[in-house]
């Protein structure tokens, strides 16, 4: 079991397999001037597998595959198959924008993916184009429909943004009425381009949903690995979730770390604190030396994310597509 200096058990890894994406969501990745990693800067499948094997041996039991858009990287099903075989790993899941999901879903499930999260901020095609820069809503909805038909656990993630997708919130929530899925509203975080937007507070989203559908009743069950708080609406088969990372942070129970596509072990989404693992890995470090570097870094995991605190010295300097969320 791996614990940080505050006694928190660290057992969840978010693994970014690429900084590339087929969309250009306005709060994540600019349309132009994106400085992407060179091919040689990105960890190879065998390097990711080796580092994940060490992390699992130290106590990581759950891995989320992220990007950029993870399905933009070739060979992701094979990477997942390798990771799934690691002794001690309990579950591997994937987050995606859904546009490439339909054609790859069967292979992902065969490789061992236990659940899929799809980012979906709108059901309006024009709004989707304005928000992402790509007219790909039909493809995303096709991926979602196929995931529903497959029976794999499915969560839809929406970031409510003032003046952008306000009219979509109740329409998105209604997707959980007749389908076994969770619709989750994630509070906009002031990271990278997200600092230019104004999010809608979770309390206001709840008010609008209750006005449309009736009382949100707390649901005490657990869906997956994350910090979402779930609710049930009368007549809904699925669940409604909220992740209020800024206004009601979950730092006291944070169980996660991130490994970026270029091999940086990032300890907190909002901070740069961490350690480079690619350098020593490619320089011939042993598994024991890499494990020691990981454990030393875990001791430095920050207590709080520090959103809204100007005096934070190690404030995150990466855009979201270079982190993996």
PDB file of C-alpha atoms in Angstrom:
ATOM      1  CA  UNK A   1       0.000   0.000   0.000  1.00  0.00           C
ATOM      2  CA  UNK A   2       1.321   3.431  -0.942  1.00  0.00           C
ATOM      3  CA  UNK A   3       0.610   6.406   1.340  1.00  0.00           C
ATOM      4  CA  UNK A   4       1.618  10.041   1.067  1.00  0.00           C
ATOM      5  CA  UNK A   5       2.872  12.203   3.929  1.00  0.00           C
ATOM      6  CA  UNK A   6      -0.728  13.023   4.950  1.00  0.00           C
ATOM      7  CA  UNK A   7      -1.738   9.376   5.289  1.00  0.00           C
ATOM      8  CA  UNK A   8      -3.799   9.247   2.099  1.00  0.00           C
ATOM      9  CA  UNK A   9      -3.742   5.902   0.298  1.00  0.00           C
ATOM     10  CA  UNK A  10      -2.601   6.402  -3.302  1.00  0.00           C
ATOM     11  CA  UNK A  11      -4.044   3.622  -5.456  1.00  0.00           C
ATOM     12  CA  UNK A  12      -5.363   5.335  -8.604  1.00  0.00           C
ATOM     13  CA  UNK A  13      -3.300   6.307 -11.661  1.00  0.00           C
ATOM     14  CA  UNK A  14      -4.454   8.435 -14.564  1.00  0.00           C
ATOM     15  CA  UNK A  15      -2.216   7.490 -17.479  1.00  0.00           C
ATOM     16  CA  UNK A  16      -2.017   9.975 -20.356  1.00  0.00           C
ATOM     17  CA  UNK A  17      -0.987   8.121 -23.499  1.00  0.00           C
ATOM     18  CA  UNK A  18      -0.825  11.165 -25.813  1.00  0.00           C
ATOM     19  CA  UNK A  19      -1.102  14.951 -25.793  1.00  0.00           C
ATOM     20  CA  UNK A  20      -2.784  14.882 -29.225  1.00  0.00           C
ATOM     21  CA  UNK A  21      -6.502  15.221 -29.816  1.00  0.00           C
ATOM     22  CA  UNK A  22      -8.886  15.163 -32.770  1.00  0.00           C
ATOM     23  CA  UNK A  23     -10.959  17.974 -31.195  1.00  0.00           C
ATOM     24  CA  UNK A  24      -9.999  21.468 -30.035  1.00  0.00           C
ATOM     25  CA  UNK A  25     -12.238  22.143 -27.032  1.00  0.00           C
ATOM     26  CA  UNK A  26     -11.946  25.831 -26.190  1.00  0.00           C
ATOM     27  CA  UNK A  27     -11.229  25.281 -22.485  1.00  0.00           C
ATOM     28  CA  UNK A  28      -8.568  22.660 -23.157  1.00  0.00           C
ATOM     29  CA  UNK A  29      -6.631  22.980 -26.410  1.00  0.00           C
ATOM     30  CA  UNK A  30      -6.190  26.040 -28.650  1.00  0.00           C
ATOM     31  CA  UNK A  31      -7.012  25.815 -32.348  1.00  0.00           C
ATOM     32  CA  UNK A  32      -3.624  27.113 -33.455  1.00  0.00           C
ATOM     33  CA  UNK A  33      -0.101  27.246 -32.137  1.00  0.00           C
ATOM     34  CA  UNK A  34      -0.255  23.987 -30.197  1.00  0.00           C
ATOM     35  CA  UNK A  35       3.209  22.732 -29.305  1.00  0.00           C
ATOM     36  CA  UNK A  36       2.855  18.974 -29.388  1.00  0.00           C
ATOM     37  CA  UNK A  37       5.334  16.420 -28.141  1.00  0.00           C
ATOM     38  CA  UNK A  38       7.670  14.877 -30.676  1.00  0.00           C
ATOM     39  CA  UNK A  39       7.306  11.152 -31.222  1.00  0.00           C
ATOM     40  CA  UNK A  40      10.584  10.435 -29.415  1.00  0.00           C
ATOM     41  CA  UNK A  41       9.406  12.422 -26.378  1.00  0.00           C
ATOM     42  CA  UNK A  42       6.392  10.183 -25.822  1.00  0.00           C
ATOM     43  CA  UNK A  43       6.701   7.012 -23.777  1.00  0.00           C
ATOM     44  CA  UNK A  44       6.563   3.837 -25.828  1.00  0.00           C
ATOM     45  CA  UNK A  45       4.055   1.095 -24.956  1.00  0.00           C
ATOM     46  CA  UNK A  46       6.732  -1.048 -23.307  1.00  0.00           C
ATOM     47  CA  UNK A  47       7.938   1.950 -21.259  1.00  0.00           C
ATOM     48  CA  UNK A  48       4.417   2.725 -20.066  1.00  0.00           C
ATOM     49  CA  UNK A  49       3.884  -0.918 -19.216  1.00  0.00           C
ATOM     50  CA  UNK A  50       7.119  -1.081 -17.231  1.00  0.00           C
ATOM     51  CA  UNK A  51       6.397   2.082 -15.237  1.00  0.00           C
ATOM     52  CA  UNK A  52       2.827   0.998 -14.597  1.00  0.00           C
ATOM     53  CA  UNK A  53       4.096  -2.392 -13.454  1.00  0.00           C
ATOM     54  CA  UNK A  54       6.290  -0.683 -10.875  1.00  0.00           C
ATOM     55  CA  UNK A  55       3.435   1.573  -9.776  1.00  0.00           C
ATOM     56  CA  UNK A  56       1.083  -1.401  -9.421  1.00  0.00           C
ATOM     57  CA  UNK A  57       3.694  -3.236  -7.367  1.00  0.00           C
ATOM     58  CA  UNK A  58       3.751  -0.198  -5.043  1.00  0.00           C
ATOM     59  CA  UNK A  59      -0.018  -0.121  -4.580  1.00  0.00           C
ATOM     60  CA  UNK A  60      -1.763   1.286  -7.648  1.00  0.00           C
ATOM     61  CA  UNK A  61      -4.821  -0.890  -8.282  1.00  0.00           C
ATOM     62  CA  UNK A  62      -6.828   1.200 -10.769  1.00  0.00           C
ATOM     63  CA  UNK A  63      -5.699   2.875 -13.998  1.00  0.00           C
ATOM     64  CA  UNK A  64      -7.619   5.362 -16.138  1.00  0.00           C
ATOM     65  CA  UNK A  65      -6.357   5.761 -19.723  1.00  0.00           C
ATOM     66  CA  UNK A  66      -6.518   9.416 -20.795  1.00  0.00           C
ATOM     67  CA  UNK A  67      -5.061  11.797 -23.408  1.00  0.00           C
ATOM     68  CA  UNK A  68      -5.344  14.320 -25.083  1.00  0.00           C
ATOM     69  CA  UNK A  69      -7.637  11.885 -26.823  1.00  0.00           C
ATOM     70  CA  UNK A  70      -6.304   8.410 -26.024  1.00  0.00           C
ATOM     71  CA  UNK A  71      -7.905   6.841 -29.099  1.00  0.00           C
ATOM     72  CA  UNK A  72      -5.815   9.165 -31.287  1.00  0.00           C
ATOM     73  CA  UNK A  73      -2.826   7.016 -30.363  1.00  0.00           C
ATOM     74  CA  UNK A  74      -2.233   3.833 -32.327  1.00  0.00           C
ATOM     75  CA  UNK A  75      -2.071   0.582 -30.430  1.00  0.00           C
ATOM     76  CA  UNK A  76      -4.077   1.602 -27.359  1.00  0.00           C
ATOM     77  CA  UNK A  77      -6.008  -1.715 -27.180  1.00  0.00           C
ATOM     78  CA  UNK A  78      -2.682  -3.605 -27.136  1.00  0.00           C
ATOM     79  CA  UNK A  79      -1.338  -1.314 -24.415  1.00  0.00           C
ATOM     80  CA  UNK A  80      -4.486  -1.927 -22.381  1.00  0.00           C
ATOM     81  CA  UNK A  81      -4.088  -5.666 -22.865  1.00  0.00           C
ATOM     82  CA  UNK A  82      -0.539  -5.466 -21.492  1.00  0.00           C
ATOM     83  CA  UNK A  83      -1.599  -3.378 -18.523  1.00  0.00           C
ATOM     84  CA  UNK A  84      -4.564  -5.623 -17.756  1.00  0.00           C
ATOM     85  CA  UNK A  85      -2.122  -8.516 -17.318  1.00  0.00           C
ATOM     86  CA  UNK A  86      -0.198  -6.754 -14.532  1.00  0.00           C
ATOM     87  CA  UNK A  87      -0.533  -8.734 -11.274  1.00  0.00           C
ATOM     88  CA  UNK A  88      -2.464  -6.668  -8.732  1.00  0.00           C
ATOM     89  CA  UNK A  89      -4.261  -4.358 -11.156  1.00  0.00           C
ATOM     90  CA  UNK A  90      -7.983  -4.524 -10.406  1.00  0.00           C
ATOM     91  CA  UNK A  91      -9.487  -2.338 -13.121  1.00  0.00           C
ATOM     92  CA  UNK A  92      -8.565  -0.331 -16.181  1.00  0.00           C
ATOM     93  CA  UNK A  93     -10.947   2.240 -17.624  1.00  0.00           C
ATOM     94  CA  UNK A  94     -10.797   4.879 -20.361  1.00  0.00           C
ATOM     95  CA  UNK A  95     -11.926   8.457 -20.902  1.00  0.00           C
ATOM     96  CA  UNK A  96     -12.583   9.761 -24.427  1.00  0.00           C
ATOM     97  CA  UNK A  97     -14.415  12.436 -26.381  1.00  0.00           C
ATOM     98  CA  UNK A  98     -16.316   9.627 -28.101  1.00  0.00           C
ATOM     99  CA  UNK A  99     -15.746  10.663 -31.716  1.00  0.00           C
ATOM    100  CA  UNK A 100     -13.457   7.681 -32.390  1.00  0.00           C
ATOM    101  CA  UNK A 101     -15.133   5.276 -29.986  1.00  0.00           C
ATOM    102  CA  UNK A 102     -17.604   3.396 -32.204  1.00  0.00           C
ATOM    103  CA  UNK A 103     -14.960   1.797 -34.417  1.00  0.00           C
ATOM    104  CA  UNK A 104     -12.711   0.863 -31.500  1.00  0.00           C
ATOM    105  CA  UNK A 105     -15.150  -0.128 -28.747  1.00  0.00           C
ATOM    106  CA  UNK A 106     -15.175  -3.865 -29.446  1.00  0.00           C
ATOM    107  CA  UNK A 107     -11.373  -4.076 -29.364  1.00  0.00           C
ATOM    108  CA  UNK A 108     -11.215  -2.010 -26.178  1.00  0.00           C
ATOM    109  CA  UNK A 109     -13.677  -4.270 -24.401  1.00  0.00           C
ATOM    110  CA  UNK A 110     -11.829  -7.356 -25.647  1.00  0.00           C
ATOM    111  CA  UNK A 111      -8.575  -5.873 -24.311  1.00  0.00           C
ATOM    112  CA  UNK A 112     -10.071  -5.526 -20.841  1.00  0.00           C
ATOM    113  CA  UNK A 113     -11.531  -2.025 -20.470  1.00  0.00           C
ATOM    114  CA  UNK A 114     -13.987  -2.133 -17.567  1.00  0.00           C
ATOM    115  CA  UNK A 115     -15.684   1.240 -18.086  1.00  0.00           C
ATOM    116  CA  UNK A 116     -15.786   4.256 -20.379  1.00  0.00           C
ATOM    117  CA  UNK A 117     -16.172   7.966 -19.663  1.00  0.00           C
ATOM    118  CA  UNK A 118     -17.215  10.207 -22.557  1.00  0.00           C
ATOM    119  CA  UNK A 119     -16.823  13.981 -22.458  1.00  0.00           C
ATOM    120  CA  UNK A 120     -20.011  15.517 -23.854  1.00  0.00           C
ATOM    121  CA  UNK A 121     -20.775  19.175 -23.182  1.00  0.00           C
ATOM    122  CA  UNK A 122     -23.696  19.658 -25.570  1.00  0.00           C
ATOM    123  CA  UNK A 123     -26.322  17.893 -27.664  1.00  0.00           C
ATOM    124  CA  UNK A 124     -26.567  20.754 -30.134  1.00  0.00           C
ATOM    125  CA  UNK A 125     -24.525  20.246 -33.296  1.00  0.00           C
ATOM    126  CA  UNK A 126     -23.764  23.942 -33.838  1.00  0.00           C
ATOM    127  CA  UNK A 127     -22.721  24.391 -30.212  1.00  0.00           C
ATOM    128  CA  UNK A 128     -20.541  21.279 -30.431  1.00  0.00           C
ATOM    129  CA  UNK A 129     -18.784  22.726 -33.475  1.00  0.00           C
ATOM    130  CA  UNK A 130     -18.296  26.093 -31.775  1.00  0.00           C
ATOM    131  CA  UNK A 131     -17.001  24.460 -28.612  1.00  0.00           C
ATOM    132  CA  UNK A 132     -14.719  21.830 -30.148  1.00  0.00           C
ATOM    133  CA  UNK A 133     -13.847  23.280 -33.562  1.00  0.00           C
ATOM    134  CA  UNK A 134     -14.945  20.014 -35.230  1.00  0.00           C
ATOM    135  CA  UNK A 135     -18.351  18.911 -36.532  1.00  0.00           C
ATOM    136  CA  UNK A 136     -18.221  15.521 -34.827  1.00  0.00           C
ATOM    137  CA  UNK A 137     -21.331  15.332 -32.628  1.00  0.00           C
ATOM    138  CA  UNK A 138     -22.941  12.546 -34.708  1.00  0.00           C
ATOM    139  CA  UNK A 139     -19.818  10.407 -34.349  1.00  0.00           C
ATOM    140  CA  UNK A 140     -19.681  11.028 -30.581  1.00  0.00           C
ATOM    141  CA  UNK A 141     -23.359  10.113 -30.186  1.00  0.00           C
ATOM    142  CA  UNK A 142     -22.804   6.960 -32.245  1.00  0.00           C
ATOM    143  CA  UNK A 143     -19.961   5.969 -29.925  1.00  0.00           C
ATOM    144  CA  UNK A 144     -22.168   6.584 -26.893  1.00  0.00           C
ATOM    145  CA  UNK A 145     -25.037   4.562 -28.380  1.00  0.00           C
ATOM    146  CA  UNK A 146     -22.745   1.631 -29.086  1.00  0.00           C
ATOM    147  CA  UNK A 147     -21.342   1.778 -25.579  1.00  0.00           C
ATOM    148  CA  UNK A 148     -24.879   1.702 -24.157  1.00  0.00           C
ATOM    149  CA  UNK A 149     -25.738  -1.278 -26.359  1.00  0.00           C
ATOM    150  CA  UNK A 150     -22.578  -3.109 -25.251  1.00  0.00           C
ATOM    151  CA  UNK A 151     -23.557  -2.887 -21.589  1.00  0.00           C
ATOM    152  CA  UNK A 152     -20.177  -1.499 -20.500  1.00  0.00           C
ATOM    153  CA  UNK A 153     -20.456   0.945 -17.539  1.00  0.00           C
ATOM    154  CA  UNK A 154     -20.747   4.413 -19.088  1.00  0.00           C
ATOM    155  CA  UNK A 155     -20.425   7.933 -17.708  1.00  0.00           C
ATOM    156  CA  UNK A 156     -21.000  11.151 -19.625  1.00  0.00           C
ATOM    157  CA  UNK A 157     -19.008  14.158 -18.388  1.00  0.00           C
ATOM    158  CA  UNK A 158     -20.243  17.709 -18.945  1.00  0.00           C
ATOM    159  CA  UNK A 159     -18.430  20.929 -18.005  1.00  0.00           C
ATOM    160  CA  UNK A 160     -21.126  23.633 -17.562  1.00  0.00           C
ATOM    161  CA  UNK A 161     -19.904  26.950 -18.980  1.00  0.00           C
ATOM    162  CA  UNK A 162     -21.765  30.223 -18.782  1.00  0.00           C
ATOM    163  CA  UNK A 163     -22.951  31.424 -22.169  1.00  0.00           C
ATOM    164  CA  UNK A 164     -21.824  28.244 -23.932  1.00  0.00           C
ATOM    165  CA  UNK A 165     -23.892  25.194 -23.000  1.00  0.00           C
ATOM    166  CA  UNK A 166     -26.392  26.482 -20.436  1.00  0.00           C
ATOM    167  CA  UNK A 167     -29.357  25.323 -22.519  1.00  0.00           C
ATOM    168  CA  UNK A 168     -27.956  21.799 -22.713  1.00  0.00           C
ATOM    169  CA  UNK A 169     -27.759  20.927 -19.028  1.00  0.00           C
ATOM    170  CA  UNK A 170     -31.271  19.540 -18.637  1.00  0.00           C
ATOM    171  CA  UNK A 171     -31.133  17.846 -22.053  1.00  0.00           C
ATOM    172  CA  UNK A 172     -27.920  16.083 -21.080  1.00  0.00           C
ATOM    173  CA  UNK A 173     -29.311  15.058 -17.693  1.00  0.00           C
ATOM    174  CA  UNK A 174     -32.345  13.576 -19.444  1.00  0.00           C
ATOM    175  CA  UNK A 175     -30.074  11.025 -21.147  1.00  0.00           C
ATOM    176  CA  UNK A 176     -30.031   9.208 -17.794  1.00  0.00           C
ATOM    177  CA  UNK A 177     -33.824   8.901 -17.759  1.00  0.00           C
ATOM    178  CA  UNK A 178     -34.140   5.839 -19.959  1.00  0.00           C
ATOM    179  CA  UNK A 179     -30.563   4.541 -20.052  1.00  0.00           C
ATOM    180  CA  UNK A 180     -28.269   2.847 -17.554  1.00  0.00           C
ATOM    181  CA  UNK A 181     -25.593   5.524 -17.499  1.00  0.00           C
ATOM    182  CA  UNK A 182     -24.409   8.379 -15.311  1.00  0.00           C
ATOM    183  CA  UNK A 183     -24.471  12.010 -16.425  1.00  0.00           C
ATOM    184  CA  UNK A 184     -21.923  14.011 -14.425  1.00  0.00           C
ATOM    185  CA  UNK A 185     -21.428  17.745 -14.191  1.00  0.00           C
ATOM    186  CA  UNK A 186     -17.803  18.705 -13.594  1.00  0.00           C
ATOM    187  CA  UNK A 187     -17.004  22.129 -12.210  1.00  0.00           C
ATOM    188  CA  UNK A 188     -14.789  24.117 -14.584  1.00  0.00           C
ATOM    189  CA  UNK A 189     -11.259  24.210 -13.206  1.00  0.00           C
ATOM    190  CA  UNK A 190      -9.026  27.282 -13.653  1.00  0.00           C
ATOM    191  CA  UNK A 191      -6.306  25.421 -15.542  1.00  0.00           C
ATOM    192  CA  UNK A 192      -4.788  26.525 -18.846  1.00  0.00           C
ATOM    193  CA  UNK A 193      -7.409  27.849 -21.258  1.00  0.00           C
ATOM    194  CA  UNK A 194     -10.125  27.083 -18.717  1.00  0.00           C
ATOM    195  CA  UNK A 195      -9.121  30.265 -16.909  1.00  0.00           C
ATOM    196  CA  UNK A 196     -10.693  32.284 -19.744  1.00  0.00           C
ATOM    197  CA  UNK A 197     -14.151  30.775 -19.247  1.00  0.00           C
ATOM    198  CA  UNK A 198     -16.748  31.233 -16.515  1.00  0.00           C
ATOM    199  CA  UNK A 199     -18.155  28.006 -15.161  1.00  0.00           C
ATOM    200  CA  UNK A 200     -21.635  27.501 -13.751  1.00  0.00           C
ATOM    201  CA  UNK A 201     -21.564  26.638 -10.055  1.00  0.00           C
ATOM    202  CA  UNK A 202     -22.701  23.122  -9.106  1.00  0.00           C
ATOM    203  CA  UNK A 203     -25.399  24.564  -6.834  1.00  0.00           C
ATOM    204  CA  UNK A 204     -26.880  26.435  -9.791  1.00  0.00           C
ATOM    205  CA  UNK A 205     -26.782  23.325 -11.982  1.00  0.00           C
ATOM    206  CA  UNK A 206     -28.596  21.395  -9.248  1.00  0.00           C
ATOM    207  CA  UNK A 207     -31.218  24.141  -8.989  1.00  0.00           C
ATOM    208  CA  UNK A 208     -31.912  23.997 -12.710  1.00  0.00           C
ATOM    209  CA  UNK A 209     -32.156  20.202 -12.751  1.00  0.00           C
ATOM    210  CA  UNK A 210     -34.529  20.131  -9.806  1.00  0.00           C
ATOM    211  CA  UNK A 211     -36.661  22.793 -11.439  1.00  0.00           C
ATOM    212  CA  UNK A 212     -36.930  20.558 -14.493  1.00  0.00           C
ATOM    213  CA  UNK A 213     -37.115  17.081 -12.963  1.00  0.00           C
ATOM    214  CA  UNK A 214     -37.917  17.337  -9.256  1.00  0.00           C
ATOM    215  CA  UNK A 215     -35.799  16.676  -6.157  1.00  0.00           C
ATOM    216  CA  UNK A 216     -32.321  15.205  -6.470  1.00  0.00           C
ATOM    217  CA  UNK A 217     -32.139  12.429  -3.888  1.00  0.00           C
ATOM    218  CA  UNK A 218     -28.646  11.510  -2.619  1.00  0.00           C
ATOM    219  CA  UNK A 219     -27.501   8.068  -3.761  1.00  0.00           C
ATOM    220  CA  UNK A 220     -25.107   6.328  -1.425  1.00  0.00           C
ATOM    221  CA  UNK A 221     -23.691   3.823  -3.891  1.00  0.00           C
ATOM    222  CA  UNK A 222     -20.357   4.061  -5.677  1.00  0.00           C
ATOM    223  CA  UNK A 223     -19.710   4.222  -9.399  1.00  0.00           C
ATOM    224  CA  UNK A 224     -16.084   3.711 -10.328  1.00  0.00           C
ATOM    225  CA  UNK A 225     -13.001   5.305  -8.794  1.00  0.00           C
ATOM    226  CA  UNK A 226     -13.632   9.047  -8.792  1.00  0.00           C
ATOM    227  CA  UNK A 227     -14.859  11.603  -6.273  1.00  0.00           C
ATOM    228  CA  UNK A 228     -18.277  12.265  -7.848  1.00  0.00           C
ATOM    229  CA  UNK A 229     -21.301  12.628  -5.588  1.00  0.00           C
ATOM    230  CA  UNK A 230     -24.330  10.912  -7.127  1.00  0.00           C
ATOM    231  CA  UNK A 231     -28.059  11.570  -7.022  1.00  0.00           C
ATOM    232  CA  UNK A 232     -31.182   9.786  -8.154  1.00  0.00           C
ATOM    233  CA  UNK A 233     -34.123  11.466  -9.898  1.00  0.00           C
ATOM    234  CA  UNK A 234     -37.597   9.970  -9.793  1.00  0.00           C
ATOM    235  CA  UNK A 235     -38.276   7.967 -12.927  1.00  0.00           C
ATOM    236  CA  UNK A 236     -34.612   7.900 -14.006  1.00  0.00           C
ATOM    237  CA  UNK A 237     -32.830   4.609 -14.656  1.00  0.00           C
ATOM    238  CA  UNK A 238     -29.401   6.233 -14.532  1.00  0.00           C
ATOM    239  CA  UNK A 239     -27.708   8.562 -12.061  1.00  0.00           C
ATOM    240  CA  UNK A 240     -26.781  12.241 -11.957  1.00  0.00           C
ATOM    241  CA  UNK A 241     -23.341  13.090 -10.589  1.00  0.00           C
ATOM    242  CA  UNK A 242     -21.427  16.194  -9.558  1.00  0.00           C
ATOM    243  CA  UNK A 243     -17.689  16.754  -9.263  1.00  0.00           C
ATOM    244  CA  UNK A 244     -17.280  20.132  -7.509  1.00  0.00           C
ATOM    245  CA  UNK A 245     -13.477  20.087  -7.500  1.00  0.00           C
ATOM    246  CA  UNK A 246     -13.112  23.841  -6.905  1.00  0.00           C
ATOM    247  CA  UNK A 247     -15.979  24.855  -4.624  1.00  0.00           C
ATOM    248  CA  UNK A 248     -16.020  21.619  -2.589  1.00  0.00           C
ATOM    249  CA  UNK A 249     -12.593  20.093  -3.073  1.00  0.00           C
ATOM    250  CA  UNK A 250     -11.934  16.446  -2.228  1.00  0.00           C
ATOM    251  CA  UNK A 251      -8.246  16.884  -1.444  1.00  0.00           C
ATOM    252  CA  UNK A 252      -8.513  15.203   1.974  1.00  0.00           C
ATOM    253  CA  UNK A 253      -9.398  11.926   0.275  1.00  0.00           C
ATOM    254  CA  UNK A 254      -7.392  12.342  -2.937  1.00  0.00           C
ATOM    255  CA  UNK A 255      -6.092   8.924  -3.984  1.00  0.00           C
ATOM    256  CA  UNK A 256      -4.666   9.725  -7.414  1.00  0.00           C
ATOM    257  CA  UNK A 257      -1.515  10.541  -9.292  1.00  0.00           C
ATOM    258  CA  UNK A 258      -0.918  11.128 -13.006  1.00  0.00           C
ATOM    259  CA  UNK A 259       1.685   9.902 -15.453  1.00  0.00           C
ATOM    260  CA  UNK A 260       1.915  12.163 -18.495  1.00  0.00           C
ATOM    261  CA  UNK A 261       2.643  10.973 -22.008  1.00  0.00           C
ATOM    262  CA  UNK A 262       6.218  12.274 -21.703  1.00  0.00           C
ATOM    263  CA  UNK A 263       6.874  10.360 -18.506  1.00  0.00           C
ATOM    264  CA  UNK A 264       6.323  12.955 -15.778  1.00  0.00           C
ATOM    265  CA  UNK A 265       4.744  11.681 -12.577  1.00  0.00           C
ATOM    266  CA  UNK A 266       2.389  14.524 -11.657  1.00  0.00           C
ATOM    267  CA  UNK A 267       1.096  14.490  -8.105  1.00  0.00           C
ATOM    268  CA  UNK A 268      -1.703  17.062  -8.304  1.00  0.00           C
ATOM    269  CA  UNK A 269      -3.764  18.348 -11.218  1.00  0.00           C
ATOM    270  CA  UNK A 270      -3.354  21.960 -10.095  1.00  0.00           C
ATOM    271  CA  UNK A 271       0.394  21.859  -9.402  1.00  0.00           C
ATOM    272  CA  UNK A 272       3.639  21.074 -11.198  1.00  0.00           C
ATOM    273  CA  UNK A 273       5.040  19.088  -8.265  1.00  0.00           C
ATOM    274  CA  UNK A 274       6.281  15.686  -9.396  1.00  0.00           C
ATOM    275  CA  UNK A 275       9.229  13.819 -10.856  1.00  0.00           C
ATOM    276  CA  UNK A 276      10.499  12.911 -14.323  1.00  0.00           C
ATOM    277  CA  UNK A 277      10.573   9.136 -14.775  1.00  0.00           C
ATOM    278  CA  UNK A 278      11.367   8.975 -18.479  1.00  0.00           C
ATOM    279  CA  UNK A 279      14.898  10.329 -18.035  1.00  0.00           C
ATOM    280  CA  UNK A 280      16.095   7.721 -15.542  1.00  0.00           C
ATOM    281  CA  UNK A 281      14.078   5.002 -17.297  1.00  0.00           C
ATOM    282  CA  UNK A 282      15.874   5.609 -20.595  1.00  0.00           C
ATOM    283  CA  UNK A 283      19.196   6.067 -18.807  1.00  0.00           C
ATOM    284  CA  UNK A 284      19.025   2.476 -17.579  1.00  0.00           C
ATOM    285  CA  UNK A 285      17.619   2.855 -14.049  1.00  0.00           C
ATOM    286  CA  UNK A 286      16.587  -0.386 -12.376  1.00  0.00           C
ATOM    287  CA  UNK A 287      13.044  -1.083 -11.230  1.00  0.00           C
ATOM    288  CA  UNK A 288      14.198  -0.557  -7.651  1.00  0.00           C
ATOM    289  CA  UNK A 289      15.681   2.850  -8.481  1.00  0.00           C
ATOM    290  CA  UNK A 290      12.510   3.907 -10.282  1.00  0.00           C
ATOM    291  CA  UNK A 291      10.377   2.684  -7.371  1.00  0.00           C
ATOM    292  CA  UNK A 292      12.503   4.697  -4.953  1.00  0.00           C
ATOM    293  CA  UNK A 293      12.060   7.826  -7.100  1.00  0.00           C
ATOM    294  CA  UNK A 294       8.295   7.284  -7.147  1.00  0.00           C
ATOM    295  CA  UNK A 295       8.053   6.811  -3.383  1.00  0.00           C
ATOM    296  CA  UNK A 296      10.197   9.896  -2.734  1.00  0.00           C
ATOM    297  CA  UNK A 297       7.875  11.918  -5.000  1.00  0.00           C
ATOM    298  CA  UNK A 298       4.732  10.608  -3.290  1.00  0.00           C
ATOM    299  CA  UNK A 299       6.034  12.083  -0.044  1.00  0.00           C
ATOM    300  CA  UNK A 300       5.816  15.512  -1.709  1.00  0.00           C
ATOM    301  CA  UNK A 301       2.202  15.205  -2.871  1.00  0.00           C
ATOM    302  CA  UNK A 302       0.556  18.546  -1.936  1.00  0.00           C
ATOM    303  CA  UNK A 303      -2.135  18.629   0.707  1.00  0.00           C
ATOM    304  CA  UNK A 304      -4.391  20.968  -1.320  1.00  0.00           C
ATOM    305  CA  UNK A 305      -4.817  21.886  -4.974  1.00  0.00           C
ATOM    306  CA  UNK A 306      -4.629  25.614  -4.261  1.00  0.00           C
ATOM    307  CA  UNK A 307      -7.193  26.732  -6.862  1.00  0.00           C
ATOM    308  CA  UNK A 308      -7.744  30.463  -6.452  1.00  0.00           C
ATOM    309  CA  UNK A 309      -4.625  30.989  -4.357  1.00  0.00           C
ATOM    310  CA  UNK A 310      -2.291  33.429  -6.090  1.00  0.00           C
ATOM    311  CA  UNK A 311       0.622  32.584  -3.799  1.00  0.00           C
ATOM    312  CA  UNK A 312       0.942  28.945  -4.916  1.00  0.00           C
ATOM    313  CA  UNK A 313       4.586  28.593  -6.032  1.00  0.00           C
ATOM    314  CA  UNK A 314       4.307  25.359  -8.009  1.00  0.00           C
ATOM    315  CA  UNK A 315       1.113  26.264  -9.879  1.00  0.00           C
ATOM    316  CA  UNK A 316       0.389  23.987 -12.832  1.00  0.00           C
ATOM    317  CA  UNK A 317       1.914  25.233 -16.095  1.00  0.00           C
ATOM    318  CA  UNK A 318       0.502  22.621 -18.491  1.00  0.00           C
ATOM    319  CA  UNK A 319      -2.650  22.855 -20.586  1.00  0.00           C
ATOM    320  CA  UNK A 320      -5.196  20.121 -19.919  1.00  0.00           C
ATOM    321  CA  UNK A 321      -4.388  18.163 -23.089  1.00  0.00           C
ATOM    322  CA  UNK A 322      -0.838  17.715 -21.770  1.00  0.00           C
ATOM    323  CA  UNK A 323      -2.024  16.427 -18.400  1.00  0.00           C
ATOM    324  CA  UNK A 324      -4.878  14.048 -19.067  1.00  0.00           C
ATOM    325  CA  UNK A 325      -7.430  15.527 -16.692  1.00  0.00           C
TER     326      UNK A 325
END
